[in-house]
Short mmCIF file of C-alpha atoms in Angstrom, two decimals:
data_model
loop_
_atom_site.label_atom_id
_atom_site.label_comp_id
_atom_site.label_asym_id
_atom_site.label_seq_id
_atom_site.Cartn_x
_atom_site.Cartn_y
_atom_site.Cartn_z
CA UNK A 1 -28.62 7.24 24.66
CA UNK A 2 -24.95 7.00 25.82
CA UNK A 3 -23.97 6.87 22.44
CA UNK A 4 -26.01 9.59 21.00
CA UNK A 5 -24.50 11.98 24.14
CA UNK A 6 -21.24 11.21 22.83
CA UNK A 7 -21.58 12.17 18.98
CA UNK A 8 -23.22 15.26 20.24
CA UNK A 9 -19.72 15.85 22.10
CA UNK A 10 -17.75 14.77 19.41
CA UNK A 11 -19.77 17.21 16.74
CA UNK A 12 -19.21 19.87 18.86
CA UNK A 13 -15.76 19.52 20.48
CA UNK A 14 -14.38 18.44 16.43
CA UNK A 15 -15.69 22.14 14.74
CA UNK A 16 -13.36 23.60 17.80
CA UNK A 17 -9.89 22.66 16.55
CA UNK A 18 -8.38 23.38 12.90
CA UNK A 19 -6.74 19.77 12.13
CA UNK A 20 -3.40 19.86 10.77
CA UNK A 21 -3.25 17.59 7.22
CA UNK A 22 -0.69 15.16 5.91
CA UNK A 23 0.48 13.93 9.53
CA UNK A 24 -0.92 10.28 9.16
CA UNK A 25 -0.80 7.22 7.04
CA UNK A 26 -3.44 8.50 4.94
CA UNK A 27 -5.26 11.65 3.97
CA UNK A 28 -8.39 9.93 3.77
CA UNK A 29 -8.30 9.53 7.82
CA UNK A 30 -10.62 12.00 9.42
CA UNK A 31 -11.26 12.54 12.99
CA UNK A 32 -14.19 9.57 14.19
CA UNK A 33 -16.05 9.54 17.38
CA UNK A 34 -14.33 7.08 19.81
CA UNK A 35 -16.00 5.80 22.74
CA UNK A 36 -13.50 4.93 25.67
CA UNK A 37 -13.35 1.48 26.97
CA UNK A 38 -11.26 -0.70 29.14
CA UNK A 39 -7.98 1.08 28.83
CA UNK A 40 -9.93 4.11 30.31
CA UNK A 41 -8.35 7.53 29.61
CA UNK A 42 -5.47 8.53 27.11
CA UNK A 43 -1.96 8.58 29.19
CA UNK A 44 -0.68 11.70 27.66
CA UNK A 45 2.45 11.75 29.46
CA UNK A 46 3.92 9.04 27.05
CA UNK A 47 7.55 10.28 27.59
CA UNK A 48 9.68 10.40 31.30
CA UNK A 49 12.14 13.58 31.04
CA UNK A 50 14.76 12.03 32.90
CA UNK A 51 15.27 8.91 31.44
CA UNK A 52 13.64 9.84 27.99
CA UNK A 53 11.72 6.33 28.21
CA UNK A 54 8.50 5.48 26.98
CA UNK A 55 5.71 5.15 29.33
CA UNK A 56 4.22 1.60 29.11
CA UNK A 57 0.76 2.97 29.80
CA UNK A 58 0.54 5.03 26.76
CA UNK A 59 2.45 2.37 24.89
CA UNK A 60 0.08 -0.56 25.76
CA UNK A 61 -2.94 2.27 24.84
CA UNK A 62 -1.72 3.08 21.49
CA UNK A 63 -0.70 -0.46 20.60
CA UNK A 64 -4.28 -1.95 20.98
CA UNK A 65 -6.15 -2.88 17.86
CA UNK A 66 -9.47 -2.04 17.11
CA UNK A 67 -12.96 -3.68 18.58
CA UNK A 68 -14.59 -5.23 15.42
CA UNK A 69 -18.00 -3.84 14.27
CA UNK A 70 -18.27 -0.81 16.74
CA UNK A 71 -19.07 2.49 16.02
CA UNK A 72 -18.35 4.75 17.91
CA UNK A 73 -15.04 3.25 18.18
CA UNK A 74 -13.67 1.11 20.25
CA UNK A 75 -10.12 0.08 21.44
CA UNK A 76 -10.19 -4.48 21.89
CA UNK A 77 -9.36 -4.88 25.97
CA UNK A 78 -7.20 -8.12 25.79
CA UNK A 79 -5.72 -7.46 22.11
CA UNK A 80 -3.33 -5.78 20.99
CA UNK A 81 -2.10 -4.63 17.29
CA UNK A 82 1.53 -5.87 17.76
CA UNK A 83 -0.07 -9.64 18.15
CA UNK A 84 -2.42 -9.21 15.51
CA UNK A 85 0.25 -8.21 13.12
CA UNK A 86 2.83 -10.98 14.76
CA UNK A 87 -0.48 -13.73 13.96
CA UNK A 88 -0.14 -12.28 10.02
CA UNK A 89 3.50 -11.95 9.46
CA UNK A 90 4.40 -15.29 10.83
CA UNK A 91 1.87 -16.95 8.35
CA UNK A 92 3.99 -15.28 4.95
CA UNK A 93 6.48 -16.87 3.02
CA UNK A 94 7.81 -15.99 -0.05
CA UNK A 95 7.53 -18.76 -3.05
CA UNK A 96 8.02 -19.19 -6.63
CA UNK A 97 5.14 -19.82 -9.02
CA UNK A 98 4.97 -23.36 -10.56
CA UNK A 99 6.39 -22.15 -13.75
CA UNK A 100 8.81 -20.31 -11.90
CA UNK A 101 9.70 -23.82 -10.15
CA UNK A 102 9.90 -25.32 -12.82
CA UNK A 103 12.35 -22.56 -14.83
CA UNK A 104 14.76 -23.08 -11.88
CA UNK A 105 14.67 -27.10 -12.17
CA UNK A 106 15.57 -26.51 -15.64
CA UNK A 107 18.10 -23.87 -15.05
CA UNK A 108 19.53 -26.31 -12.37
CA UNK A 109 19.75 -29.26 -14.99
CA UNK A 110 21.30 -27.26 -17.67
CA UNK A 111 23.64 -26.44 -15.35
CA UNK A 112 24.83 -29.72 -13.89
CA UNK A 113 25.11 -30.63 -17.64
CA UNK A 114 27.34 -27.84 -18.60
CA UNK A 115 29.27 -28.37 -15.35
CA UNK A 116 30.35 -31.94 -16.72
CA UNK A 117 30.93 -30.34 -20.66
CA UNK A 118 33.49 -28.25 -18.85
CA UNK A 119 35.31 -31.06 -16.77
CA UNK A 120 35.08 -33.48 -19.51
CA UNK A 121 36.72 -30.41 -22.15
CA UNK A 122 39.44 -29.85 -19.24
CA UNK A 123 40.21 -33.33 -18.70
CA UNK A 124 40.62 -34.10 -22.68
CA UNK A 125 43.06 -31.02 -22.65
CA UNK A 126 44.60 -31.20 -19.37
CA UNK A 127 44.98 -35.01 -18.80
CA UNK A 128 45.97 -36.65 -15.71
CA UNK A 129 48.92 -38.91 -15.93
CA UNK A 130 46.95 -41.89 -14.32
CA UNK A 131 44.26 -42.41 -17.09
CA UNK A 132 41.65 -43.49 -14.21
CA UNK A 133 41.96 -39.72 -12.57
CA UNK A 134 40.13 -36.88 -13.55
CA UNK A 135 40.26 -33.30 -12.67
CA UNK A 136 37.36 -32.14 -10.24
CA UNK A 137 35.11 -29.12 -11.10
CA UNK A 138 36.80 -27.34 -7.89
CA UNK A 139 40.49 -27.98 -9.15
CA UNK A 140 39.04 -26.66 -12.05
CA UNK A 141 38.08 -23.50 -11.03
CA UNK A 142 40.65 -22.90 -8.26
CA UNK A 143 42.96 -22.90 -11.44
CA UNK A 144 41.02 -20.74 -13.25
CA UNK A 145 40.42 -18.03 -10.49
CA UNK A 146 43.81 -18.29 -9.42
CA UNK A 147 46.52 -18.67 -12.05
CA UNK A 148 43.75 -17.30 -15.23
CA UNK A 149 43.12 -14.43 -13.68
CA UNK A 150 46.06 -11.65 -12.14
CA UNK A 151 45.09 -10.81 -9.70
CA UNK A 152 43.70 -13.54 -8.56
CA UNK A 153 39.35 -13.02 -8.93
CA UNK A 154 36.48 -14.18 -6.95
CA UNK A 155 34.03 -16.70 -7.79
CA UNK A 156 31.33 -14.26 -7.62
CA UNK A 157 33.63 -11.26 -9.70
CA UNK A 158 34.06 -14.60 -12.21
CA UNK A 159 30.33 -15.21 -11.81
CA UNK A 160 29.46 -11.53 -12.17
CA UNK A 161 31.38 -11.19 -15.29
CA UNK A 162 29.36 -11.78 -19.09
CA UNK A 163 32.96 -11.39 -20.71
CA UNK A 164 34.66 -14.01 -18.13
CA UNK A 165 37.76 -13.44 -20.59
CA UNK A 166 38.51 -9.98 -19.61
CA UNK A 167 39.06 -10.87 -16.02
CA UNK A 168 41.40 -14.25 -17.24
CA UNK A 169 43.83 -12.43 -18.44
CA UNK A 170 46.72 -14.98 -17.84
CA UNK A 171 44.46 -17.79 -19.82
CA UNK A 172 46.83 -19.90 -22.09
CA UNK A 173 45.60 -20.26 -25.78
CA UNK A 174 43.97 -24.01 -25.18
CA UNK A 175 41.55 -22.03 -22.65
CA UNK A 176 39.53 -21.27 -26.09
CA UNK A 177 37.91 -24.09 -25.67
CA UNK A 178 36.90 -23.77 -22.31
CA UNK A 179 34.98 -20.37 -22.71
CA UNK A 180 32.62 -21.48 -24.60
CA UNK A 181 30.77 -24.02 -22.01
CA UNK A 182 32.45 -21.42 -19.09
CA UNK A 183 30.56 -18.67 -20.40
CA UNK A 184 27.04 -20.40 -20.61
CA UNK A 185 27.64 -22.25 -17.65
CA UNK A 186 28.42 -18.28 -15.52
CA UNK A 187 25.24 -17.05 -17.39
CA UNK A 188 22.75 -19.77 -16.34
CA UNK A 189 24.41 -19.66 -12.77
CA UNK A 190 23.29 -15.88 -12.70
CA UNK A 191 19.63 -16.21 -14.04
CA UNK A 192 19.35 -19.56 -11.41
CA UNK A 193 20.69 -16.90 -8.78
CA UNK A 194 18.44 -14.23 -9.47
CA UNK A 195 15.29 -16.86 -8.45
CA UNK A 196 17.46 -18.46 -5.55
CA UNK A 197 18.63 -14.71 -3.86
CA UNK A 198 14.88 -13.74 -4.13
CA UNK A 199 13.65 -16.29 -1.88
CA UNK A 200 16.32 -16.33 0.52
CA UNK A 201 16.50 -12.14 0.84
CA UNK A 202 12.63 -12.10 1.54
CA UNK A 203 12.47 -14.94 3.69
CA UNK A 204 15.50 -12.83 5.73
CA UNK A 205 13.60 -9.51 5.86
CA UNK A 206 10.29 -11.61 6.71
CA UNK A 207 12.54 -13.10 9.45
CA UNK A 208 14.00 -9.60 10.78
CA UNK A 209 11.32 -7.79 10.63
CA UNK A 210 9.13 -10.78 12.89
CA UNK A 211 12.10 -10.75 15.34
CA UNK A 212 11.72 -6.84 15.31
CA UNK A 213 8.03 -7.03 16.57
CA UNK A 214 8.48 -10.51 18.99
CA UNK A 215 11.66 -10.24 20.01
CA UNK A 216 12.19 -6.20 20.44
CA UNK A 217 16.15 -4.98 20.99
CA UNK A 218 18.24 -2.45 20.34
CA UNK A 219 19.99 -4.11 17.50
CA UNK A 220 16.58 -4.12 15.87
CA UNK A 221 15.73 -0.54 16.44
CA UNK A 222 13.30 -1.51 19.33
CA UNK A 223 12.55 1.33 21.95
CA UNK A 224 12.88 1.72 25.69
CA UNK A 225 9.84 1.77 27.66
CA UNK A 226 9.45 2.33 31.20
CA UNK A 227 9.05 -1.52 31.72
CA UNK A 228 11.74 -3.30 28.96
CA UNK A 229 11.96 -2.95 25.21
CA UNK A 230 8.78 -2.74 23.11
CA UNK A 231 8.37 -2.37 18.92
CA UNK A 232 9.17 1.45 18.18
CA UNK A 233 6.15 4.07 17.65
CA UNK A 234 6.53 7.54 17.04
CA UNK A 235 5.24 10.05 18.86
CA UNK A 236 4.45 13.98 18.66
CA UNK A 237 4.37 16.25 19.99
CA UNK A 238 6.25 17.10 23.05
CA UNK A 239 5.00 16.29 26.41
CA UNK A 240 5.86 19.49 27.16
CA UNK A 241 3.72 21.11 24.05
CA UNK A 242 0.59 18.61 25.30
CA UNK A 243 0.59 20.34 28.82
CA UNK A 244 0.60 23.89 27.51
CA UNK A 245 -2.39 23.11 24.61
CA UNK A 246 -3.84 20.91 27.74
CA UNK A 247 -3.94 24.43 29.94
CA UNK A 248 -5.21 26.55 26.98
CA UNK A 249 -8.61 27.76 28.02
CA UNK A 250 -9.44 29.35 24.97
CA UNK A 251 -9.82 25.94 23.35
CA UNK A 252 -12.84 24.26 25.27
CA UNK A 253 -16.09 22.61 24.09
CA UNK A 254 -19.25 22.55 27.08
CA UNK A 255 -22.39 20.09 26.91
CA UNK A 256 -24.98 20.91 29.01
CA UNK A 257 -27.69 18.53 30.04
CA UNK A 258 -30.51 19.23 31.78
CA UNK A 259 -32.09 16.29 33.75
CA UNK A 260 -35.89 16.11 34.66
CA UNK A 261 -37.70 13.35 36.77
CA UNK A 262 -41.36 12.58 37.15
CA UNK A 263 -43.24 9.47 37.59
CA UNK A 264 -42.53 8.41 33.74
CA UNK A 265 -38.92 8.55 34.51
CA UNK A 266 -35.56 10.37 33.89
CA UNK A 267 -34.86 12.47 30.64
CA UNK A 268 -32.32 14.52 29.84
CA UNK A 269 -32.34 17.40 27.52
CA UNK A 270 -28.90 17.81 25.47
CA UNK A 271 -28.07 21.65 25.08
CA UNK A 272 -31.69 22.33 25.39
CA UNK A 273 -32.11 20.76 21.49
CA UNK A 274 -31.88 16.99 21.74
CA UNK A 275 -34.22 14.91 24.28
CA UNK A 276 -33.33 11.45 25.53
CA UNK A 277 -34.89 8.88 28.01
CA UNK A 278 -33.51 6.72 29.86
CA UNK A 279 -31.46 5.34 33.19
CA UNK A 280 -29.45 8.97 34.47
CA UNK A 281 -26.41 6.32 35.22
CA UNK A 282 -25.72 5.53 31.48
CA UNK A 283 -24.59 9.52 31.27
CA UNK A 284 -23.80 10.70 34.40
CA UNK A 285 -22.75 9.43 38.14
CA UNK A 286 -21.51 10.93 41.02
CA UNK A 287 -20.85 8.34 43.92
CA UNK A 288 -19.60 8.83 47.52
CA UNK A 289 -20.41 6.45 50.11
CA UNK A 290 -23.98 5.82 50.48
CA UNK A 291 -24.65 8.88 48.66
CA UNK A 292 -25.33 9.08 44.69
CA UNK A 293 -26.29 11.45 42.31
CA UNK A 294 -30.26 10.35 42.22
CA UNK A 295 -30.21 11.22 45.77
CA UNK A 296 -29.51 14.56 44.84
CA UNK A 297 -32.14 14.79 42.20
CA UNK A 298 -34.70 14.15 44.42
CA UNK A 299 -33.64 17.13 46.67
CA UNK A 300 -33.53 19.21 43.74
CA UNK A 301 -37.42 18.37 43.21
CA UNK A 302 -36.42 16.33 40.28
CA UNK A 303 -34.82 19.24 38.29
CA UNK A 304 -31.27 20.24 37.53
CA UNK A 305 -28.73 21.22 35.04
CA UNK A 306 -25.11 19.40 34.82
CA UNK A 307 -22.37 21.18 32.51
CA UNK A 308 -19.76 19.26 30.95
CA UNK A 309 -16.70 21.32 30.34
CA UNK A 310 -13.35 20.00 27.91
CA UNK A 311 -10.58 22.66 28.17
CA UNK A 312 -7.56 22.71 26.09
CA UNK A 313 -8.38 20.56 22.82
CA UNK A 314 -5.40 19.31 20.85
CA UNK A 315 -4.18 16.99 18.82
CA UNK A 316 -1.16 13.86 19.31
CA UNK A 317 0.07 11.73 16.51
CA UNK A 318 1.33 8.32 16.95
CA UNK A 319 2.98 5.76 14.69
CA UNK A 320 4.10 2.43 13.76
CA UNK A 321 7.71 2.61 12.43
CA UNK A 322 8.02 1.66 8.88
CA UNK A 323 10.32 -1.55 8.82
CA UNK A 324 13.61 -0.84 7.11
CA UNK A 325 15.68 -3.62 6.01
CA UNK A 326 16.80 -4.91 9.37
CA UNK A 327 15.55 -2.21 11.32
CA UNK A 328 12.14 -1.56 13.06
CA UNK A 329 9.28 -3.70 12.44
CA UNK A 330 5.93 -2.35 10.54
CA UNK A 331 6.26 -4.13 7.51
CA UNK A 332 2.75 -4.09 5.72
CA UNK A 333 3.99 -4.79 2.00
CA UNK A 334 4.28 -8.89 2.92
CA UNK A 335 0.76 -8.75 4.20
CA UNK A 336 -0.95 -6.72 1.24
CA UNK A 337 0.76 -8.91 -1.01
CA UNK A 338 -0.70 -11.94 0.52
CA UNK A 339 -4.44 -10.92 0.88
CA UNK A 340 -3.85 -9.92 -2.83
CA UNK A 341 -2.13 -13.53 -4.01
CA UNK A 342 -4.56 -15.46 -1.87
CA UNK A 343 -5.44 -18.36 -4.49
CA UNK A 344 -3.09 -17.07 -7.22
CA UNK A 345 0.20 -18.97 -8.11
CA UNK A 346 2.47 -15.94 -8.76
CA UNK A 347 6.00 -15.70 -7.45
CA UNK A 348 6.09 -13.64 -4.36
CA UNK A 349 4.41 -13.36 -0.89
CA UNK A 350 1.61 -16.20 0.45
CA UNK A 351 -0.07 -16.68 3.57
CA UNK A 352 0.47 -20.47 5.02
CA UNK A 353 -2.34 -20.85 6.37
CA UNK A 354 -4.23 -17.83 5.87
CA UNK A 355 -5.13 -16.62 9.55
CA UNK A 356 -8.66 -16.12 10.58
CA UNK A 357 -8.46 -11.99 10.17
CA UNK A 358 -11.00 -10.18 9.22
CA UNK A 359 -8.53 -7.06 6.78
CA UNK A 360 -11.98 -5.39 6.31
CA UNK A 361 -12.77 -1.98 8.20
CA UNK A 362 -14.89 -4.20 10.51
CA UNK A 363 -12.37 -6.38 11.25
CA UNK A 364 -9.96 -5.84 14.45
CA UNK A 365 -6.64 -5.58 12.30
CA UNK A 366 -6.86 -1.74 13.05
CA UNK A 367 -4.99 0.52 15.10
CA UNK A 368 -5.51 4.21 15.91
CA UNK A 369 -3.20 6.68 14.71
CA UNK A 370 -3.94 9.59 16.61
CA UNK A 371 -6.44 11.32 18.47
CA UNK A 372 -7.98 14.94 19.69
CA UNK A 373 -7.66 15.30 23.20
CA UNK A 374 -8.82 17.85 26.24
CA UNK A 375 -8.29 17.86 30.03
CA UNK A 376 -10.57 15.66 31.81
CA UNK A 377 -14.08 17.47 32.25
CA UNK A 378 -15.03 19.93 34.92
CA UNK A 379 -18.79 19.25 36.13
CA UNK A 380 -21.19 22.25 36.99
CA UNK A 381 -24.19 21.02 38.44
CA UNK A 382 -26.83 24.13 39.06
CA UNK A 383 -30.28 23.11 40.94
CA UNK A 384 -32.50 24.62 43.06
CA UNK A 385 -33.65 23.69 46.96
CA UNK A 386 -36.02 24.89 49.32
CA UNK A 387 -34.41 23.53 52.67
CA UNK A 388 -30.15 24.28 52.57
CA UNK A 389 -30.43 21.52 55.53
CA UNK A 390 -31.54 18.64 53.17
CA UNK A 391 -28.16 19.55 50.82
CA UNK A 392 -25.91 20.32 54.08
CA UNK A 393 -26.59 16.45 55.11
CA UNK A 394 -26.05 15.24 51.53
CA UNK A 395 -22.90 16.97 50.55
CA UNK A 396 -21.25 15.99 54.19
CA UNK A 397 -19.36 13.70 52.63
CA UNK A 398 -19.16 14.86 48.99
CA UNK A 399 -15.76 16.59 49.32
CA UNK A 400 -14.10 14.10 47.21
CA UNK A 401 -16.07 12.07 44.95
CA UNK A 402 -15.83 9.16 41.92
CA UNK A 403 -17.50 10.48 38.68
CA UNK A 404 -18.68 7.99 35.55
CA UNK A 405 -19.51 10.03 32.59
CA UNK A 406 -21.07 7.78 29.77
CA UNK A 407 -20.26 4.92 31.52
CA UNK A 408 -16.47 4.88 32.30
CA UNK A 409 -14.83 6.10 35.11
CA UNK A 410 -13.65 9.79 34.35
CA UNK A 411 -11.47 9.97 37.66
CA UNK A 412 -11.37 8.53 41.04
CA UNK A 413 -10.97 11.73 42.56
CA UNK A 414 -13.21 14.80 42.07
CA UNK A 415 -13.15 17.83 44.41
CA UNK A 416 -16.26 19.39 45.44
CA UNK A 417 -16.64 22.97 45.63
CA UNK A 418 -20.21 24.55 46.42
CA UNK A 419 -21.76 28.14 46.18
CA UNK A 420 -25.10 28.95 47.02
CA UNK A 421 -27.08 32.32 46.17
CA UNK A 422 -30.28 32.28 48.53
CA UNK A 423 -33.37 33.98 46.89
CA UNK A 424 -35.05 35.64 49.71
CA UNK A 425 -38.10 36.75 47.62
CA UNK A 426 -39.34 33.38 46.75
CA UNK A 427 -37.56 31.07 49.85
CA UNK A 428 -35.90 29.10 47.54
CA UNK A 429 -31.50 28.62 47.41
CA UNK A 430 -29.45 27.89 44.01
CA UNK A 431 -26.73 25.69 44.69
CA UNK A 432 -23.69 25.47 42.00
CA UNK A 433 -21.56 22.49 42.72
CA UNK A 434 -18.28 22.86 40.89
CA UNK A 435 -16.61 19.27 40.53
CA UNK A 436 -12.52 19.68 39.49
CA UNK A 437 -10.51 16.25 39.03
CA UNK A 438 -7.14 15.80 41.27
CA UNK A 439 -3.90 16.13 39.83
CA UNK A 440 -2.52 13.24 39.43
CA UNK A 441 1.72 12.59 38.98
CA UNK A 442 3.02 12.94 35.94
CA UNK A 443 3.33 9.40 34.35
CA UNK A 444 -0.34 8.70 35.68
CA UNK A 445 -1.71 11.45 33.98
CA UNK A 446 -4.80 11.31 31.26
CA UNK A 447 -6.95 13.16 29.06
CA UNK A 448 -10.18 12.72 28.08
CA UNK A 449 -10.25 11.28 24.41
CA UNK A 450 -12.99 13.66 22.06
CA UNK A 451 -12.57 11.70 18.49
CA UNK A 452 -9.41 9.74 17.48
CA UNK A 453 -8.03 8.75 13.91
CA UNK A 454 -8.15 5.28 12.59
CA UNK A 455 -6.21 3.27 10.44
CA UNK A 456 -7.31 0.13 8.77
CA UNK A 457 -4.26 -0.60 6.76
CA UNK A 458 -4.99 -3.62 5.52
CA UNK A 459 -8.82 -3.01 4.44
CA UNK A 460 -9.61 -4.46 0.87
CA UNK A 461 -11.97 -1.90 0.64
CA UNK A 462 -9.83 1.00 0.41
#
């Protein structure tokens, strides 16, 4: 039943709002029901205006991955994405296939062979004057870099180079017979590079962009949060622009549910269409000391009405940053490549071991990547009494109350307003109780969450 309440909000509340396009990872996002959980309501006020710092309570809400197999959705209490993600990227390496392997223990043979071609071609035209003394392949080339060449070259210019003798411009006639071997041995030094720079630059960015998510800084474009660094999201819009579309009236969904009790139970009509049975405290509860919400349906003869009302729907976006070279730390191109070389041998990115993750859109590597938001619900409740006395006694202590609302606490504090109309005619009083939730400060604030987007960005599905 609490479910089925909750899609009936969601249908309603998501044909209130045109939904601006292009603003996520992918187009193919649309707005899904969501049903909160542990982390309770959405902490809207994500940035402080004085210091600009991120508020750890929105952080920690946005960062959680995804319950597996739920629907409606639901946020993992315990989890979060940045571990997830830390569990896969710390599994990756980068390797070369076997035949790969084996070009570059080739490459490295053919080069130690034309490494001793060139010292033995030196030595037979440069002799040493002690026949047991040989010139060493770093004499060789300091020679070459630094009296061939004006002005003097690099190893890596030299290297660089596939005409090494138009940087040795100062090479004396016998050096013909050094170029030869020299220019071979530069080329195979730059194909045996190409394999060795490959592995070493991933295996850095793999590196920078783990220390990006584990070890957040500044130098690593982490951001400040109102308790230490944490891995950078991006967030819009404006606190400021949340609290005016939060106060704008004129975009509200209502849900009213009429609740009936006889002797084979409680049901509750949804917008006088829908009928469910079931316990009243899955959907609604109003407690306050001894007092609780039954208590007034049983002074209301077992009939009354509750209205649910959402003012000021909107929209926030929130995102991983994209990893960029040293910078930042959502780097999904290293994972991707490993689901999709699992049991290959190609040169490139490998899980070892493969973690336990289901990629799948069942699976918890998901994250949310935005959501459609109102102001916590007002509550009308409209019923009808014959004795004011019997409602005097119960609402004595109703002033302030705690409401659940499909079971999670919507607010600890809701004031209690009443206004009666007697009917004279036929002795009987309706009572409308208006229930408003405190203001709370700023970086406690929430918002009820009415459908949220989803992002599964691993799923081999897709």
């Amino acid at each position: 039943m609490t479910n089925a309440i909750l899609l009936k909000i969601f249908e309603k509340s998501s044909n209130q709002i045109a939904f601006k396009k292009g603003r996520l990872l992918s187009d193919k996002n649309k707005l899904q029901p969501f049903k909160t959980g542990g982390l309770g309501n959405f902490p809207y006020f994500w940035e402080n205006p004085s210091s600009l710092a991120f508020n750890i309570k929105t952080f920690n809400w946005i960062n959680a991955n995804l319950k597996p197999n739920t629907f409606p959705y639901e946020q993992q209490l315990g989890s979060t994405f940045t571990n997830v993600f830390i569990e896969c990227l710390a599994n990756i390496s980068f390797s070369l296939s076997s035949d790969d392997q084996n070009r570059l223990i080739k490459l490295s043979n053919d080069i130690e062979l034309l490494q001793l071609q060139i010292v033995k071609t030196w030595n037979a035209i440069y002799p040493q004057k002690n026949p047991n003394e040989y010139f060493t392949i770093d004499q060789i080339f300091d020679v070459i870099l630094n009296q061939w060449a004006s002005p003097p070259v690099t190893f890596i210019q030299l290297q660089n180079s596939t005409k090494p003798e138009d940087l040795l411009t100062n090479a004396p006639i016998e050096a013909n017979a050094i170029f030869p071997c020299l220019t071979d041995y530069l080329s195979l030094l730059r194909t045996s590079s190409k394999f060795i720079n490959l592995v070493s630059l991933n295996a850095g960015m793999l590196e920078d962009a783990l220390n990006a998510v584990q070890e957040p800084s500044l130098v690593n474009g982490a951001m400040k949060t109102t308790d230490g660094f944490r891995p950078m999201y991006t967030f819009s819009p404006s606190v400021k622009e949340i609290e005016s579309k939060l106060n704008d009236s004129s975009k509200k969904t209502t849900l009213e549910l009429e609740v009936i009790k006889n002797e084979n139970g409680i049901s509750i009509n949804v917008d006088n269409n829908e009928s469910f049975k079931g316990s009243l405290n899955d959907v609604i509860d109003i407690i306050k000391e001894e007092n609780n919400f039954e208590d007034l349906l049983n002074i209301a003869q077992g009939k009354l009405k509750v209205t649910a009302i959402f003012n000021g729907l909107c929209n926030v976006y929130f995102q991983p940053k994209e990893f960029n070279k040293s910078k930042f730390w959502y780097w999904m191109e290293p994972i991707l490549k490993s689901i999709e070389n699992k049991g290959t041998d190609h040169t490139g990115y490998h899980f070892f071991p493969t973690p336990n993750i289901n990629f799948n859109g069942d699976g918890p590597f998901g994250h949310i990547t935005g959501a459609m938001i109102s102001k916590l619900p007002n509550f009308k409740i409209d019923l009808t009494v014959e004795n004011l006395n019997d409602v005097d006694a119960f609402l004595q202590t109703w002033n302030i109350v705690k409401v659940y609302f499909l079971n999670q606490v919507i607010a600890e504090e809701y004031k209690v307003e009443r206004d009666t109309l007697q009917l004279m005619a036929k002795n009987t009083n309706n009572i409308s109780l208006t229930l408003t939730p405190s203001e709370k400060t700023t970086s406690e604030r929430t918002a009820y969450v009415q459908g949220v987007y989803v992002n599964y960005p691993a799923n081999q599905n897709n």
